[in-house]
Coordinates of N, CA and C and ligand atoms in Angstrom, one line a residue:
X1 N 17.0 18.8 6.3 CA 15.7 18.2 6.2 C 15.8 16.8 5.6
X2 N 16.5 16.7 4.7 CA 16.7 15.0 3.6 C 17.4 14.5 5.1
X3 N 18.0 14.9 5.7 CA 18.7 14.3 6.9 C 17.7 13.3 7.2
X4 N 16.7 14.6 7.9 CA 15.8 14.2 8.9 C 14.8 12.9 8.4
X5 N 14.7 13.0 7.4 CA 13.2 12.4 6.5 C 14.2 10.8 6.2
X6 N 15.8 10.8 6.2 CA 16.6 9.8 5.9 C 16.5 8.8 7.2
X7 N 16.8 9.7 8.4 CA 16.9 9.1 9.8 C 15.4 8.8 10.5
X8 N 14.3 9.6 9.8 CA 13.2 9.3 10.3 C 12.7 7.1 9.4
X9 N 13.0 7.4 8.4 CA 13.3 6.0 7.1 C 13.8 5.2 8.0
X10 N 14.9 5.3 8.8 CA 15.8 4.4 9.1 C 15.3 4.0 10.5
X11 N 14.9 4.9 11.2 CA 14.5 4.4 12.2 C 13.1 3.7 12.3
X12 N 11.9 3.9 11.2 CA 11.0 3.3 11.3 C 10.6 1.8 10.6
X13 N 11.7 1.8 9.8 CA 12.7 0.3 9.1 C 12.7 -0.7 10.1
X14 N 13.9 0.0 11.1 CA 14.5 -0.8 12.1 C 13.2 -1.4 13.4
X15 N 12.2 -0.5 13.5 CA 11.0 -0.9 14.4 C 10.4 -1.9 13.7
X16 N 10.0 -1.6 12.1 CA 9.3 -2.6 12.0 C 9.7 -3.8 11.4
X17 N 11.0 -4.3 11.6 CA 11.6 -5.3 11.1 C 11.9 -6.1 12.8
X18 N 11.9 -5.1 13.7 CA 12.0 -5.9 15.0 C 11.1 -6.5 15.8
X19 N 9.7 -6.1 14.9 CA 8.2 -6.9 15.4 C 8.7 -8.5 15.3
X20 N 8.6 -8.8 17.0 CA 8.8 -10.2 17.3 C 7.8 -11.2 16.4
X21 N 7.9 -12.0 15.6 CA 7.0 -13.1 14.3 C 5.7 -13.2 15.7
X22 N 5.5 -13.8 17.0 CA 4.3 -13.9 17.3 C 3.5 -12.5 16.8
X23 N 3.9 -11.5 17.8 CA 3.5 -10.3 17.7 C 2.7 -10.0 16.4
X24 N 3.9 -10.1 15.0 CA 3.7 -10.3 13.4 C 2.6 -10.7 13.1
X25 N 2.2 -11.8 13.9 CA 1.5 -12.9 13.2 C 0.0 -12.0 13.7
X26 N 0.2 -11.6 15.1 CA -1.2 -11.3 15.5 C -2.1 -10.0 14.9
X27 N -0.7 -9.1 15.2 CA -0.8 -8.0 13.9 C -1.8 -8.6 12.3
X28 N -0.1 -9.4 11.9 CA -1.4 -9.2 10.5 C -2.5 -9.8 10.4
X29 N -3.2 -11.1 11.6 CA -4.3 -11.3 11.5 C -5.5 -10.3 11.9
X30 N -4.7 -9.2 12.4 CA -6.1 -7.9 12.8 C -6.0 -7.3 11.8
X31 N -5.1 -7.0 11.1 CA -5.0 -6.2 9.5 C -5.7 -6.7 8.6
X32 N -6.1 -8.2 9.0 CA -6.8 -8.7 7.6 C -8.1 -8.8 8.0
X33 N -8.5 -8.5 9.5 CA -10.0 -8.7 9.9 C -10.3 -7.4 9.2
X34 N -9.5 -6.2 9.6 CA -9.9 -4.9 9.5 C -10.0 -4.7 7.7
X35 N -9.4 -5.3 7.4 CA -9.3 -5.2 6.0 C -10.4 -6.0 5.2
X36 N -11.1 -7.2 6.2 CA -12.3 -7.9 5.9 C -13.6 -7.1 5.9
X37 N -13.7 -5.8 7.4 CA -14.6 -5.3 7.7 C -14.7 -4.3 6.8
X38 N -13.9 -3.8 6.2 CA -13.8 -2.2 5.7 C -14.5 -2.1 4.7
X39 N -15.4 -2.6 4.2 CA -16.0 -2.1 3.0 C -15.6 -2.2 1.5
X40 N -13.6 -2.5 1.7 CA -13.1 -2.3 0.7 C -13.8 -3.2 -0.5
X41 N -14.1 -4.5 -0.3 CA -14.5 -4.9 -1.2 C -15.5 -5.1 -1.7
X42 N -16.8 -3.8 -1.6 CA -17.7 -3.5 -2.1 C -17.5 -2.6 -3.0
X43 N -16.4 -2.1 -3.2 CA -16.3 -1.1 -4.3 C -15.8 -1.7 -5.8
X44 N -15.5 -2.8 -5.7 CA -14.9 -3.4 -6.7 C -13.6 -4.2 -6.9
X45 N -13.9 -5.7 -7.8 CA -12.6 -6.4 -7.1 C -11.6 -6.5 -7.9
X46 N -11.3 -4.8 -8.6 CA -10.0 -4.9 -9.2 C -8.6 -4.0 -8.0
X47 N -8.5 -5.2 -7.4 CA -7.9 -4.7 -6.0 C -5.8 -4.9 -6.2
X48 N -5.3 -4.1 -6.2 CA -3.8 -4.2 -6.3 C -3.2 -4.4 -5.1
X49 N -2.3 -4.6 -4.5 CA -1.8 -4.7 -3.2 C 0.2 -5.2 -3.7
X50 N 0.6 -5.3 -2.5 CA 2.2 -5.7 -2.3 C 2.7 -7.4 -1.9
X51 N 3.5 -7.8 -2.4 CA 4.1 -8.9 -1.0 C 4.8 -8.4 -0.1
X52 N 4.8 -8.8 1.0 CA 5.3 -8.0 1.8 C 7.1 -8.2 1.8
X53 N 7.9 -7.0 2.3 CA 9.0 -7.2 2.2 C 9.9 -6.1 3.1
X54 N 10.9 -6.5 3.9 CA 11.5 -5.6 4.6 C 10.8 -5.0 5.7
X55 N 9.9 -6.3 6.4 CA 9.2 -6.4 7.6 C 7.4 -5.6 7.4
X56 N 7.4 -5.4 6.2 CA 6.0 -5.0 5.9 C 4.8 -5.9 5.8
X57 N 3.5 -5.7 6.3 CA 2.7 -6.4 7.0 C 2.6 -7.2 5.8
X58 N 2.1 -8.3 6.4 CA 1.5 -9.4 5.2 C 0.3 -9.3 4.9
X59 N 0.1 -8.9 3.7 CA -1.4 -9.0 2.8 C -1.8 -10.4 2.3
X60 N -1.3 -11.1 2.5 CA -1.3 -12.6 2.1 C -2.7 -13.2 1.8
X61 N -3.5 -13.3 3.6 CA -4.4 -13.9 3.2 C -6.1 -13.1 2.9
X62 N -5.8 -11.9 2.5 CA -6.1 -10.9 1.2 C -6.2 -11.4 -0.2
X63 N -4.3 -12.1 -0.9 CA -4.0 -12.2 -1.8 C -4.9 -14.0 -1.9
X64 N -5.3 -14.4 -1.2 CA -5.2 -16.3 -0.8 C -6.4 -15.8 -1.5
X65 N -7.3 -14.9 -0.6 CA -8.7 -14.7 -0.7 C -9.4 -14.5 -1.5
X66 N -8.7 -13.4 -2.5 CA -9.1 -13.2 -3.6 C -8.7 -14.4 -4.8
X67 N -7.9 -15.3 -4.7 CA -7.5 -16.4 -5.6 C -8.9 -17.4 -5.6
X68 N -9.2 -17.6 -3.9 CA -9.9 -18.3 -4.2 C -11.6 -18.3 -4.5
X69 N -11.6 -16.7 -4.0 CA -13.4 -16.4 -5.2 C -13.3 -16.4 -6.5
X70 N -11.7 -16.7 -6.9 CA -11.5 -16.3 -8.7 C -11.7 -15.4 -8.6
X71 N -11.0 -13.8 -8.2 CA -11.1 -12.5 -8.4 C -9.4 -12.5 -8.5
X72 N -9.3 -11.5 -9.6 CA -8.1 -11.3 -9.6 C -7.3 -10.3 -9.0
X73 N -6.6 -10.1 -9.1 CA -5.3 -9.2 -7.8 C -3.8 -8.9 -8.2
X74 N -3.8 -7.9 -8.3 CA -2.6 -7.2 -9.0 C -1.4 -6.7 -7.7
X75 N -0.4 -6.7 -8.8 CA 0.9 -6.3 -8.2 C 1.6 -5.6 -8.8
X76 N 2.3 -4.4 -8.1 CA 3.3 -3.7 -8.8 C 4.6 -4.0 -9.5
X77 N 4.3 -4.0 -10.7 CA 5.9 -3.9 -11.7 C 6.7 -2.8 -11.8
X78 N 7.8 -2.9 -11.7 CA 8.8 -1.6 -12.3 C 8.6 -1.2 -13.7
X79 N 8.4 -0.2 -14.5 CA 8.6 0.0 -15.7 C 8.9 1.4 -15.8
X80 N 10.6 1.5 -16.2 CA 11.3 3.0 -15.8 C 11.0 3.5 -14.4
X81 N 10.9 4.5 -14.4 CA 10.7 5.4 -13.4 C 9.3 5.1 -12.5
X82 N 8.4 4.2 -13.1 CA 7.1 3.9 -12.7 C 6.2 2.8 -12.3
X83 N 5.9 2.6 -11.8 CA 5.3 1.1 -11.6 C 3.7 1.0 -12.3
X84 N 3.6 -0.5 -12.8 CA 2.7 -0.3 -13.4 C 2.1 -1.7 -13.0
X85 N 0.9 -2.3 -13.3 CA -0.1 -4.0 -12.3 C -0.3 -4.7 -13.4
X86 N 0.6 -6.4 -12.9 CA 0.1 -7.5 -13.8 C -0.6 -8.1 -12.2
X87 N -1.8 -8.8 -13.3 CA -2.2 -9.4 -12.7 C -1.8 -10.6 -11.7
X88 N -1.9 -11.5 -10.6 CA -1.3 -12.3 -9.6 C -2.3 -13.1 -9.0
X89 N -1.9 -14.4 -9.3 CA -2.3 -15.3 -8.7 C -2.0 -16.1 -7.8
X90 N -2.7 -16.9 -6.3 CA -1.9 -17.2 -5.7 C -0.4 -18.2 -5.8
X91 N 0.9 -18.0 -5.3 CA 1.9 -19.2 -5.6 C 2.2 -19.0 -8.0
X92 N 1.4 -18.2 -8.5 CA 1.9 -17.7 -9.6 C 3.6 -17.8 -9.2
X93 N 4.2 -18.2 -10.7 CA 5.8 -17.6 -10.7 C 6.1 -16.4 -10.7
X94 N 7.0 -15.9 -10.0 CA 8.0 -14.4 -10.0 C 8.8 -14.3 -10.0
X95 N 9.4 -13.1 -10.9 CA 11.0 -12.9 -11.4 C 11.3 -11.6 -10.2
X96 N 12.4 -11.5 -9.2 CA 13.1 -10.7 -9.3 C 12.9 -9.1 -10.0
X97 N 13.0 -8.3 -9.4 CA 13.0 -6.7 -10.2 C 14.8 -6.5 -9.7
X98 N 15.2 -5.0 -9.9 CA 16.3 -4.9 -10.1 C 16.6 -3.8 -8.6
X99 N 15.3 -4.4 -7.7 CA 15.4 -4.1 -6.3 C 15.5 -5.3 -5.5
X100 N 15.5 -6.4 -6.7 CA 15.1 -8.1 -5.8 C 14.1 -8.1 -5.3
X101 N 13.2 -7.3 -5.8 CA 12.0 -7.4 -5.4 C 11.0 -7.8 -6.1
X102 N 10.1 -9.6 -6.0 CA 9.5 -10.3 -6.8 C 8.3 -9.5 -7.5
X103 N 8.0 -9.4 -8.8 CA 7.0 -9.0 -10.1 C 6.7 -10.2 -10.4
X104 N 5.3 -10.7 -11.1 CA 4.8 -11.0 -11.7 C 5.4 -11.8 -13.2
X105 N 5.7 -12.1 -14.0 CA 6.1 -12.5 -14.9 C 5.2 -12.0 -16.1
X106 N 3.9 -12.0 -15.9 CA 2.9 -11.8 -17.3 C 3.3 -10.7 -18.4
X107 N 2.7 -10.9 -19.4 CA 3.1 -9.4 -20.1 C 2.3 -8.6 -20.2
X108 N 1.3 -9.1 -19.6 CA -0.1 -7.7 -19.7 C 0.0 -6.5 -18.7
X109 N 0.1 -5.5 -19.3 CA 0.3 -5.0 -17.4 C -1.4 -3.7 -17.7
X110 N -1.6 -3.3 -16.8 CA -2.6 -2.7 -16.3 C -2.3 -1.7 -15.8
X111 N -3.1 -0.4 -16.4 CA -2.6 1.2 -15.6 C -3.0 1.4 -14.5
X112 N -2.8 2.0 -13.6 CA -3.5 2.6 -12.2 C -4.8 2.4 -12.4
X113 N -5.1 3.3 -13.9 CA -6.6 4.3 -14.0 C -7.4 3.2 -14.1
X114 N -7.4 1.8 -13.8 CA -8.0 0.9 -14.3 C -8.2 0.0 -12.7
X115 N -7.6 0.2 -11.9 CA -7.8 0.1 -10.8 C -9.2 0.7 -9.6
X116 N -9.8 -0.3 -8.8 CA -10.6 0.4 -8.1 C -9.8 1.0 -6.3
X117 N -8.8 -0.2 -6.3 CA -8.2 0.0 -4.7 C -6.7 -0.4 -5.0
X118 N -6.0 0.3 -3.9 CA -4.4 -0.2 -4.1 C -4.3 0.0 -2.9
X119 N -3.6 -1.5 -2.2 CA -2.9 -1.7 -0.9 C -1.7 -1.3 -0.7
X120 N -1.3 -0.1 -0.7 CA 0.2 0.5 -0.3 C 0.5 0.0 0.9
X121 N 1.8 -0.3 0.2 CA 2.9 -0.3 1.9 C 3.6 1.2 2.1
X122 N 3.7 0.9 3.3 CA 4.5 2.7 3.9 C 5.4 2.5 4.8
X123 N 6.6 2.8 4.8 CA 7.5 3.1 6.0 C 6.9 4.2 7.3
X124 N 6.3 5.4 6.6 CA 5.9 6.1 7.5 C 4.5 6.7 7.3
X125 N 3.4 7.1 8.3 CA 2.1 8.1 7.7 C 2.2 8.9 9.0
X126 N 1.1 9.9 8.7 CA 0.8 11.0 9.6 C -0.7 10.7 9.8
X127 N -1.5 11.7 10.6 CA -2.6 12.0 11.2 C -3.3 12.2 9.6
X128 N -2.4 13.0 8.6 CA -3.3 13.9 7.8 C -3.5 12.9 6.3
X129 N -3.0 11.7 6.2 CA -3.0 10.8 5.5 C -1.7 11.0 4.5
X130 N -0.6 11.9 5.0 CA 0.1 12.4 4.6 C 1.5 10.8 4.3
X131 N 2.2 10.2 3.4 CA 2.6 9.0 3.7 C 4.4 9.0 3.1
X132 N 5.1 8.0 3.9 CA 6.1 8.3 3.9 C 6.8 6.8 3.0
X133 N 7.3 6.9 2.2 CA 7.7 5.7 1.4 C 9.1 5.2 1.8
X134 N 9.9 4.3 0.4 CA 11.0 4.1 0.8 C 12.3 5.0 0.0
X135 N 11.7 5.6 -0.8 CA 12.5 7.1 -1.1 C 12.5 6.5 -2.5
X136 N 12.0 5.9 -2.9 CA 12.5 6.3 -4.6 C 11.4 6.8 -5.3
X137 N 10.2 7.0 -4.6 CA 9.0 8.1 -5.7 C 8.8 7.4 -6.5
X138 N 8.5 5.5 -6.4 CA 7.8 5.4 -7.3 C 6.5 5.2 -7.6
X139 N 5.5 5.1 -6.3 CA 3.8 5.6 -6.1 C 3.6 6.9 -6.8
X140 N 4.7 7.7 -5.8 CA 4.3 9.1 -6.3 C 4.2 9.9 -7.8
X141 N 5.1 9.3 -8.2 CA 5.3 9.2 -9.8 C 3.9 8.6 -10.6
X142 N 4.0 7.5 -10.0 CA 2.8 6.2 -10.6 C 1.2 7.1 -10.9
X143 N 1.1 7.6 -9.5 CA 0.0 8.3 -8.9 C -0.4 9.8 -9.2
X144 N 1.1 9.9 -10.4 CA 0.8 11.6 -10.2 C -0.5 12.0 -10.5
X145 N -1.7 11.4 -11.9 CA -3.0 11.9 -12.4 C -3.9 11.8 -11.3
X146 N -3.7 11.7 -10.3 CA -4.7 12.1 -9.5 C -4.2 13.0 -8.8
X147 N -3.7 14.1 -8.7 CA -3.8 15.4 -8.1 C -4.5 16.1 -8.6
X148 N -4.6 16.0 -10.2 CA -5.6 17.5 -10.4 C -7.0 17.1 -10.1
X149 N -7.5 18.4 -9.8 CA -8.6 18.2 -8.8 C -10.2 17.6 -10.0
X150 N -9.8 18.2 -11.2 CA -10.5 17.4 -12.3 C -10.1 16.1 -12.5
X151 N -8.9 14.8 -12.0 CA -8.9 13.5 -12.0 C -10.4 13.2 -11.1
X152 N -11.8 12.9 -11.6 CA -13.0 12.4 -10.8 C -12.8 11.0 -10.3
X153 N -11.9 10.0 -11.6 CA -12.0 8.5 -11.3 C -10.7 8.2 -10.6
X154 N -10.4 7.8 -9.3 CA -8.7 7.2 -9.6 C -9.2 6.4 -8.4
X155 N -8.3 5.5 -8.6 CA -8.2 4.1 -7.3 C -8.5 5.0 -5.6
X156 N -8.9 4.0 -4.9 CA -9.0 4.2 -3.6 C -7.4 3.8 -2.9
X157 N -6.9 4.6 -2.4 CA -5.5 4.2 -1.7 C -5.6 4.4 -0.8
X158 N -5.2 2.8 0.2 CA -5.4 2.5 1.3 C -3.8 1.9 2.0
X159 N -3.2 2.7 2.7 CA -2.3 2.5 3.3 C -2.1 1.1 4.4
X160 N -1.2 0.0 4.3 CA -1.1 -1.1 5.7 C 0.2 -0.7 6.1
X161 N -0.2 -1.0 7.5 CA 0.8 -0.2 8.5 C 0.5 -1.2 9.8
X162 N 2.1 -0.9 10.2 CA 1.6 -1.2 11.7 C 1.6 0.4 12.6
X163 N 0.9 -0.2 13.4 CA 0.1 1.4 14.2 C 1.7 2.3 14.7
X164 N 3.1 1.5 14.9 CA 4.1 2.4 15.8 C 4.5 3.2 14.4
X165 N 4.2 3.0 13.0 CA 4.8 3.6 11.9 C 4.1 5.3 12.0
X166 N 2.9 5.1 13.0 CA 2.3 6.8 12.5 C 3.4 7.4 13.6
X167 N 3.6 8.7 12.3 CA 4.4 9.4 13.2 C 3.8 10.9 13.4
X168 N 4.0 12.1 14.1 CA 3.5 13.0 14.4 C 3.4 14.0 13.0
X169 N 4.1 14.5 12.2 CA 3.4 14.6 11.2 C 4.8 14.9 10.1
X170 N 4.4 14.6 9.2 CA 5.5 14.2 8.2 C 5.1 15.4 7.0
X171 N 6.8 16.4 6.8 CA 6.8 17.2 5.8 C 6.1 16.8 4.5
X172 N 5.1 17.5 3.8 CA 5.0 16.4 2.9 C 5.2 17.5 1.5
X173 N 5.7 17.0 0.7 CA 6.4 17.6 -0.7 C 5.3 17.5 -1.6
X174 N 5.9 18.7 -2.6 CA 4.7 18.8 -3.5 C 4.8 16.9 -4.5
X175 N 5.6 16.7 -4.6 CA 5.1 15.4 -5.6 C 4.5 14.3 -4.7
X176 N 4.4 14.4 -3.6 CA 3.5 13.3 -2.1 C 2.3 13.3 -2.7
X177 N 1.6 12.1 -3.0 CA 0.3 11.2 -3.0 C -0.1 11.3 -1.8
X178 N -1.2 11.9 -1.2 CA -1.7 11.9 0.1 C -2.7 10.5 0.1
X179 N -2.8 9.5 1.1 CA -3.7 8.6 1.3 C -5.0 8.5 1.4
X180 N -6.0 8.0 1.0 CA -7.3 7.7 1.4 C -8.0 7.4 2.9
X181 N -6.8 6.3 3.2 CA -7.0 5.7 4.3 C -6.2 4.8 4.7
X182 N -6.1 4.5 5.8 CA -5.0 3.8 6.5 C -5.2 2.4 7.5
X183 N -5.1 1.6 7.0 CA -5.1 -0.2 8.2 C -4.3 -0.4 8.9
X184 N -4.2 -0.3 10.1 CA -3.5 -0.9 11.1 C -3.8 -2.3 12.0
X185 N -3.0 -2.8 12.6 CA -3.9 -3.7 13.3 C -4.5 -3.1 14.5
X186 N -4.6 -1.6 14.5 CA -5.5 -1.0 15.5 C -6.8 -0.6 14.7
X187 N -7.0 -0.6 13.5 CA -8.2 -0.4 12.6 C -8.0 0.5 11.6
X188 N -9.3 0.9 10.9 CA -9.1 1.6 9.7 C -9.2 3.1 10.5
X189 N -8.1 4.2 9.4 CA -8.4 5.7 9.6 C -8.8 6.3 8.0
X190 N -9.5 6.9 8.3 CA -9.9 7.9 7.1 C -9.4 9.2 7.0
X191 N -8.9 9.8 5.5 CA -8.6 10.5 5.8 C -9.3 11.7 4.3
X192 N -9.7 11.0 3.9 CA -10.5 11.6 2.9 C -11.9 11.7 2.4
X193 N -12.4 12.4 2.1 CA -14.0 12.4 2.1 C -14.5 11.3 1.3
X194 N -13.8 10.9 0.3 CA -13.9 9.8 -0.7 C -13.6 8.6 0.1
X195 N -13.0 8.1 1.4 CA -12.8 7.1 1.9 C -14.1 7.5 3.0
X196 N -14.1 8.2 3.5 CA -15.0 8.0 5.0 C -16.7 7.7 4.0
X197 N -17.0 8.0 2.6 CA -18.2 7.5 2.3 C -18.5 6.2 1.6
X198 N -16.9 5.9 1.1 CA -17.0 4.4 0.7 C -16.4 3.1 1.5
X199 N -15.8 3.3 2.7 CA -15.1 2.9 3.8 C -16.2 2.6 5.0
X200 N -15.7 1.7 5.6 CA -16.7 1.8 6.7 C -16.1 2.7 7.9
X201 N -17.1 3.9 8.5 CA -16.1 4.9 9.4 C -15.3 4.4 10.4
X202 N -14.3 5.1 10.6 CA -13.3 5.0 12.1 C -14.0 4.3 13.0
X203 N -13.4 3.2 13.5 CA -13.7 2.4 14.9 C -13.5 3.0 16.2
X204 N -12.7 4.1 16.5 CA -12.4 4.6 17.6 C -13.6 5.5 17.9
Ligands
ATP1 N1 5.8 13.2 -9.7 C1 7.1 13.2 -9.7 N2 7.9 13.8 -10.6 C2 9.2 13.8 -10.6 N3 9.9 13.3 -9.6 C3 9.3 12.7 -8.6 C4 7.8 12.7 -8.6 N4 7.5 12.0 -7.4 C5 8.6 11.7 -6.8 N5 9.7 12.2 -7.4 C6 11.1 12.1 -7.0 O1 11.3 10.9 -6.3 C7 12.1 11.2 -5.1 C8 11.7 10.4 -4.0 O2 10.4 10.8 -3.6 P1 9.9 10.5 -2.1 O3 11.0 10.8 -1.1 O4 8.6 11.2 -1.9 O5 9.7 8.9 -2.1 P2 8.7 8.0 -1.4 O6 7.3 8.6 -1.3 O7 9.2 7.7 -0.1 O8 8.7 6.7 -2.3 P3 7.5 5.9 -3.0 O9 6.6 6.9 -3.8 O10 8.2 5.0 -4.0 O11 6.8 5.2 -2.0 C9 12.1 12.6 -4.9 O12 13.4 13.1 -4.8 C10 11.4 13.2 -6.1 O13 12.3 14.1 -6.7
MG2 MG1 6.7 10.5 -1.4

């Protein structure tokens, strides 16, 4: 099974790192229309998101966007086993993590629970909002207080993808964060009752 879920990683890596840059480009300009129309930012603009990396869509002009209404915009830090959001500003300095993956510098950092939306990246998702990472568990970890079914308040999690990453349906483990909803540059999916009433519904 680790096989499968290893080779399923690798192969959906290798697709999305071979999106030709036009193709890229057009992609993530429908990712950010869809991400304009969705409602997201009526819910509140303590919004977290990623830079992209290892062929993952660009949230960029998201991150541009919010710089320049003066709304601020967080990014994930490593801290142990967990990630945790300093805030980001556009062209802000960044250090390296110990993935080479650029953080924030600030010292303030911000818990989940303080978040209204977080732009996950995903190697892989399913139909069921079921989502496939890059194997070190650290959303899942991050994200554990919202599984019990008494967590009332926790961020909206919205998955960016490109549309060849859904795959037919992915094992999912008990420490798996299931998703809210999902952006492609084919549109938004819902997958939760909490996203289909704060989201704007499915375009298909
Ligand atoms: N809540 C948790 N408590 C303890 N260990 C966890 C937890 N969540 C994940 N892990 C560990 O992390 C490892 C990787 O998890 P998984 O394969 O689901 O990563 P992923 O979802 O691809 O990564 P990420 O969450 O960073 O996107 C698992 O082997 C699991 O043991
Ligand atoms: Mg997982």
């Amino acid at each position: 099974m680790q096989q499968t879920i290893s080779s399923t990683r690798l192969r959906l890596r290798k697709s999305r790192n071979d999106i030709p840059p036009t193709t890229r480009r057009r992609y993530n300009r429908l990712i950010h229309q869809h991400l304009l129309t969705s409602g997201l930012f009526n819910r509140g603009s303590r919004i977290a998101g990623y830079l992209a990396y290892d062929g993952e869509p660009s949230i960029d002009l998201i991150i541009q966007r919010q710089h320049k209404a003066n709304r601020p915009f967080y990014l994930p830090a490593l801290r142990k086993q967990q990630l945790t959001f300093k805030a980001y500003r556009f062209n802000d300095t960044l250090a390296n993590n110990k993935f080479n993956i650029p953080e924030p510098t600030g010292h303030q950092s911000f818990n989940p629970k303080y978040l209204n939306t977080i732009l996950m990246p995903l190697v892989g998702f399913d139909g069921h909002g079921n989502r496939l990472g890059m194997g070190g568990g650290f959303y899942d970890r991050t994200l554990r207080f919202t599984l019990p079914a008494s967590c009332k308040k926790h961020p909206l999690l919205i998955g960016i993808a490109y549309s060849q990453q859904k795959v037919n349906r992915l094992l999912k483990q008990p420490w798996d964060i299931p998703l809210d909803a999902v952006i492609t540059e084919q549109g938004l999916q819902c997958f939760s009752i909490k996203s289909l009433s704060l989201l704007r519904p499915p375009t298909r």
